Short mmCIF file of C-alpha atoms in Angstrom, two decimals:
data_model
loop_
_atom_site.label_atom_id
_atom_site.label_comp_id
_atom_site.label_asym_id
_atom_site.label_seq_id
_atom_site.Cartn_x
_atom_site.Cartn_y
_atom_site.Cartn_z
CA MET W 154 -12.50 9.27 -17.73
CA SER W 155 -9.82 7.98 -20.04
CA MET W 156 -7.15 5.88 -18.32
CA ASP W 157 -5.54 4.52 -21.49
CA ILE W 158 -1.87 3.83 -20.73
CA ASP W 159 0.80 3.23 -23.28
CA VAL W 160 1.95 -0.43 -22.64
CA ARG W 161 5.36 0.47 -23.94
CA ASP W 162 5.95 2.62 -20.89
CA ASP W 163 7.59 0.82 -17.91
CA ALA W 164 6.69 1.16 -14.28
CA ALA W 165 9.71 3.50 -13.45
CA SER W 166 7.70 6.70 -13.11
CA PHE W 167 5.18 5.10 -10.81
CA VAL W 168 7.79 3.58 -8.61
CA ALA W 169 9.67 6.86 -8.54
CA LYS W 170 6.58 8.49 -7.09
CA TRP W 171 6.34 5.88 -4.39
CA ARG W 172 10.06 6.18 -3.60
CA ALA W 173 9.77 9.99 -3.25
CA ARG W 174 7.02 9.54 -0.57
CA TRP W 175 8.73 6.60 1.16
CA PRO W 176 12.54 7.23 1.11
CA GLU W 177 12.82 5.12 4.20
CA TRP W 178 12.40 2.02 2.08
CA GLU W 179 15.95 2.59 0.66
CA PHE W 180 16.92 1.14 4.12
CA GLY W 181 14.08 -1.14 4.41
CA MET W 182 15.14 -3.09 1.35
CA VAL W 183 18.22 -4.22 3.17
CA PHE W 184 15.90 -6.73 4.86
CA VAL W 185 14.28 -7.92 1.68
CA PRO W 186 16.06 -10.56 -0.60
CA ALA W 187 17.49 -8.88 -3.63
CA ALA W 188 15.47 -10.98 -6.06
CA SER W 189 12.24 -9.89 -4.38
CA ARG W 190 12.95 -6.14 -4.23
CA PRO W 191 11.41 -5.18 -7.62
CA ARG W 192 8.23 -7.04 -6.80
CA VAL W 193 8.04 -5.40 -3.35
CA GLU W 194 8.50 -1.96 -4.89
CA ALA W 195 5.87 -2.57 -7.54
CA TRP W 196 3.40 -3.96 -4.99
CA LEU W 197 3.65 -1.03 -2.67
CA THR W 198 3.48 1.35 -5.65
CA LEU W 199 0.20 -0.35 -6.68
CA LEU W 200 -1.22 0.03 -3.26
CA GLN W 201 -0.15 3.74 -3.19
CA GLU W 202 -1.98 4.30 -6.65
CA LEU W 203 -5.08 2.64 -5.14
CA THR W 204 -5.14 4.48 -1.91
CA ASP W 205 -4.38 7.85 -3.66
CA ALA W 206 -7.39 7.28 -5.95
CA ALA W 207 -9.57 6.23 -2.97
CA TRP W 208 -8.65 9.07 -0.55
CA GLY W 209 -6.89 11.82 -2.45
CA GLY W 210 -8.34 15.20 -3.31
CA ALA W 211 -11.21 17.22 -1.95
CA ASP W 212 -13.45 15.99 -4.74
CA PRO W 213 -13.84 12.24 -4.79
CA THR W 214 -15.27 12.00 -8.27
CA PRO W 215 -11.98 11.54 -10.17
CA GLY W 216 -10.70 8.97 -7.71
CA LEU W 217 -13.85 6.97 -8.07
CA ALA W 218 -13.30 6.82 -11.88
CA LYS W 219 -9.71 5.67 -11.22
CA LEU W 220 -10.88 2.99 -8.95
CA ALA W 221 -13.41 1.79 -11.45
CA TRP W 222 -10.53 1.55 -14.04
CA TRP W 223 -8.32 -0.38 -11.54
CA GLN W 224 -11.12 -2.72 -10.73
CA GLU W 225 -11.36 -3.58 -14.38
CA GLU W 226 -7.61 -3.84 -14.63
CA LEU W 227 -7.22 -6.19 -11.68
CA VAL W 228 -9.98 -8.46 -12.94
CA GLY W 229 -8.07 -8.56 -16.24
CA TRP W 230 -4.84 -9.45 -14.46
CA SER W 231 -6.67 -12.58 -13.13
CA LYS W 232 -7.41 -13.56 -16.77
CA GLY W 233 -3.88 -13.07 -18.07
CA ALA W 234 -4.46 -9.56 -19.43
CA ARG W 235 -2.73 -6.31 -18.40
CA ARG W 236 -2.45 -2.68 -19.44
CA HIS W 237 -0.81 -0.88 -16.60
CA PRO W 238 3.06 -1.01 -16.53
CA LEU W 239 3.00 -2.35 -12.97
CA GLY W 240 1.34 -5.46 -14.21
CA ALA W 241 4.54 -6.58 -15.97
CA LEU W 242 6.07 -7.12 -12.52
CA LEU W 243 3.01 -8.29 -10.63
CA GLN W 244 0.45 -9.92 -12.86
CA PRO W 245 2.44 -13.04 -13.79
CA VAL W 246 2.24 -14.12 -10.06
CA ALA W 247 -0.91 -16.00 -9.46
CA ALA W 248 -2.25 -13.82 -6.67
CA PRO W 249 -5.89 -13.28 -6.15
CA TRP W 250 -6.12 -10.23 -8.32
CA GLN W 251 -9.87 -10.42 -9.03
CA ALA W 252 -10.61 -10.51 -5.32
CA LEU W 253 -8.39 -7.48 -4.85
CA GLY W 254 -10.25 -5.57 -7.58
CA ARG W 255 -13.59 -6.44 -6.20
CA ALA W 256 -12.57 -5.18 -2.72
CA LEU W 257 -11.76 -1.66 -4.01
CA PRO W 258 -15.18 -0.30 -2.99
CA ASP W 259 -14.23 -1.43 0.44
CA LEU W 260 -11.04 0.60 0.31
CA ARG W 261 -13.09 3.63 -0.78
CA ALA W 262 -15.16 3.15 2.30
CA LEU W 263 -12.09 3.99 4.47
CA ARG W 264 -12.28 7.52 3.10
CA GLY W 265 -15.46 7.97 5.07
CA GLY W 266 -18.16 10.54 4.42
CA GLU W 267 -17.44 14.13 3.87
CA GLY W 268 -16.28 15.66 7.13
CA GLU W 269 -15.69 12.25 8.69
CA THR W 270 -12.06 12.24 9.77
CA GLY W 271 -12.26 10.66 13.30
CA PRO W 272 -10.46 7.60 14.50
CA GLY W 273 -11.57 4.36 12.87
CA THR W 274 -13.66 6.04 10.20
CA GLY W 275 -14.64 3.23 7.79
CA ALA W 276 -12.48 0.73 9.53
CA ALA W 277 -15.04 -1.98 9.72
CA ALA W 278 -15.65 -1.77 5.96
CA GLY W 279 -11.93 -1.70 5.32
CA GLN W 280 -11.42 -5.17 6.74
CA ALA W 281 -12.53 -6.79 3.50
CA PHE W 282 -9.95 -4.88 1.46
CA ALA W 283 -7.28 -5.64 4.09
CA ALA W 284 -8.09 -9.28 3.84
CA ALA W 285 -7.65 -9.09 0.04
CA VAL W 286 -4.29 -7.37 0.39
CA ALA W 287 -3.09 -9.96 2.99
CA ASP W 288 -4.12 -12.79 0.69
CA CYS W 289 -2.12 -11.20 -2.26
CA GLU W 290 0.89 -10.60 0.00
CA ALA W 291 0.97 -14.29 1.10
CA VAL W 292 1.36 -15.34 -2.50
CA LEU W 293 3.63 -12.46 -3.58
CA PHE W 294 6.07 -12.71 -0.76
CA ASP W 295 5.78 -16.37 0.50
CA GLY W 296 4.10 -15.10 3.55
CA ARG W 297 2.71 -17.34 6.30
CA ASP W 298 -0.87 -18.47 6.23
CA VAL W 299 -3.30 -15.49 6.29
CA ASP W 300 -4.90 -15.06 9.80
CA MET W 301 -6.37 -12.38 11.88
CA ASP W 302 -2.95 -10.89 12.74
CA ALA W 303 -1.90 -10.63 9.05
CA ARG W 304 -5.17 -8.85 8.24
CA ALA W 305 -4.87 -6.54 11.26
CA ALA W 306 -1.35 -5.60 10.16
CA VAL W 307 -2.65 -4.49 6.67
CA LEU W 308 -5.49 -2.59 8.22
CA ALA W 309 -3.25 -0.82 10.66
CA SER W 310 -1.00 0.17 7.85
CA LEU W 311 -3.91 1.48 5.78
CA LEU W 312 -5.25 3.58 8.65
CA GLY W 313 -1.81 5.14 9.25
CA GLU W 314 -1.28 5.79 5.60
CA ARG W 315 -4.72 7.47 5.44
CA ALA W 316 -3.69 9.65 8.34
CA LEU W 317 -0.29 10.60 6.66
CA LEU W 318 -2.17 11.49 3.39
CA ARG W 319 -4.48 13.83 5.24
CA ALA W 320 -1.46 15.31 7.06
CA ALA W 321 0.17 16.03 3.69
CA SER W 322 -3.06 17.94 2.81
CA MET W 323 -2.59 19.99 6.00
CA ASP W 324 -5.49 18.20 7.73
CA ALA W 325 -5.09 17.18 11.35
CA ILE W 326 -3.95 13.62 11.95
CA GLU W 327 -6.68 11.59 13.42
CA GLY W 328 -6.84 7.91 14.51
CA VAL W 329 -3.06 7.48 15.26
CA ASP W 330 -3.93 4.95 17.87
CA ASP W 331 -5.36 2.76 15.21
CA ALA W 332 -2.11 2.55 13.37
CA SER W 333 0.33 0.38 15.16
CA VAL W 334 2.67 -2.42 14.27
CA ALA W 335 0.80 -5.71 14.46
CA THR W 336 2.42 -8.49 16.41
CA HIS W 337 2.62 -10.98 13.64
CA PRO W 338 2.36 -9.38 10.10
CA GLY W 339 2.03 -11.90 7.28
CA SER W 340 5.34 -11.07 5.51
CA ALA W 341 8.47 -9.22 6.04
CA PRO W 342 7.54 -6.40 3.60
CA ARG W 343 4.25 -5.92 5.46
CA GLY W 344 6.05 -5.84 8.77
CA ILE W 345 8.56 -3.20 7.45
CA GLN W 346 5.74 -1.04 6.06
CA ALA W 347 3.71 -1.30 9.24
CA ALA W 348 6.64 -0.24 11.31
CA LEU W 349 7.55 2.65 8.97
CA VAL W 350 4.01 3.98 8.97
CA THR W 351 3.84 3.88 12.75
CA ALA W 352 7.18 5.79 13.05
CA ARG W 353 6.17 8.38 10.45
CA LEU W 354 3.03 9.18 12.27
CA GLN W 355 5.18 10.60 15.07
CA ARG W 356 6.67 13.17 12.63
CA PRO W 357 4.33 13.17 9.64
CA GLN W 358 5.84 16.22 7.89
CA ARG W 359 9.15 14.72 7.35
CA PRO W 360 10.77 11.27 6.59
CA LEU W 361 12.73 9.33 9.18
CA ARG W 362 16.51 9.94 9.48
CA PRO W 363 18.67 7.17 7.99
CA LEU W 364 19.62 5.50 11.24
CA GLY W 365 16.03 5.64 12.49
CA ALA W 366 14.65 4.22 9.26
CA LEU W 367 17.19 1.33 9.40
CA PHE W 368 16.36 0.43 12.89
CA THR W 369 12.59 0.83 12.36
CA ALA W 370 12.80 -1.40 9.21
CA TRP W 371 14.75 -4.07 11.05
CA ARG W 372 12.22 -4.06 13.85
CA GLY W 373 9.40 -4.48 11.34
CA ALA W 374 11.15 -7.27 9.54
CA ARG W 375 11.68 -9.15 12.86
CA SER W 376 8.07 -8.83 13.79
CA VAL W 377 7.11 -11.56 11.32
CA ALA W 378 6.57 -14.86 13.23
#
């Protein structure tokens, strides 16, 4: 599968797709320093690209090819090379990109086997990817030291986002109990995302109303110790 991307393109189209899925972040950004907002958007967009590849579609084959491409790309970021437009915003930061790329098979494990949609499917395997994400966020967003709570916040968000993706495909939501705001997420962006995911699971077919999104994001930002 060819994944050649014109390096002259910017990240705008990718970020726009993420904004369309998460309009609540228009209000969540109020609780993020202005200088950090482009990086937050790029990071959450990257995670959406990865999770869509890992879990999207009835046929997993195209997604596996995309994940293989991303694994190579992220290893390249660790060596100073980049092809994807999101790299212009993220790669210059010395985050553990190689570890994130190597953990992508673990993200794929969260998809589960065909027909496996029950609570916690793949959750044990997903812990390694969650740890890699938490390590990256600690560098990207000046987060606190990575610990069990920070990793749990990432894993909870991932499980919730997996449920929402399935809901968008008209599948029943499973595992809602696994997706809750962790007590001490590692950074404000993670706290906001975890809170928004939890709130969206209550009404998966439509985004939160503006006031609800603002309050939810505020609560998530304040959850950081």
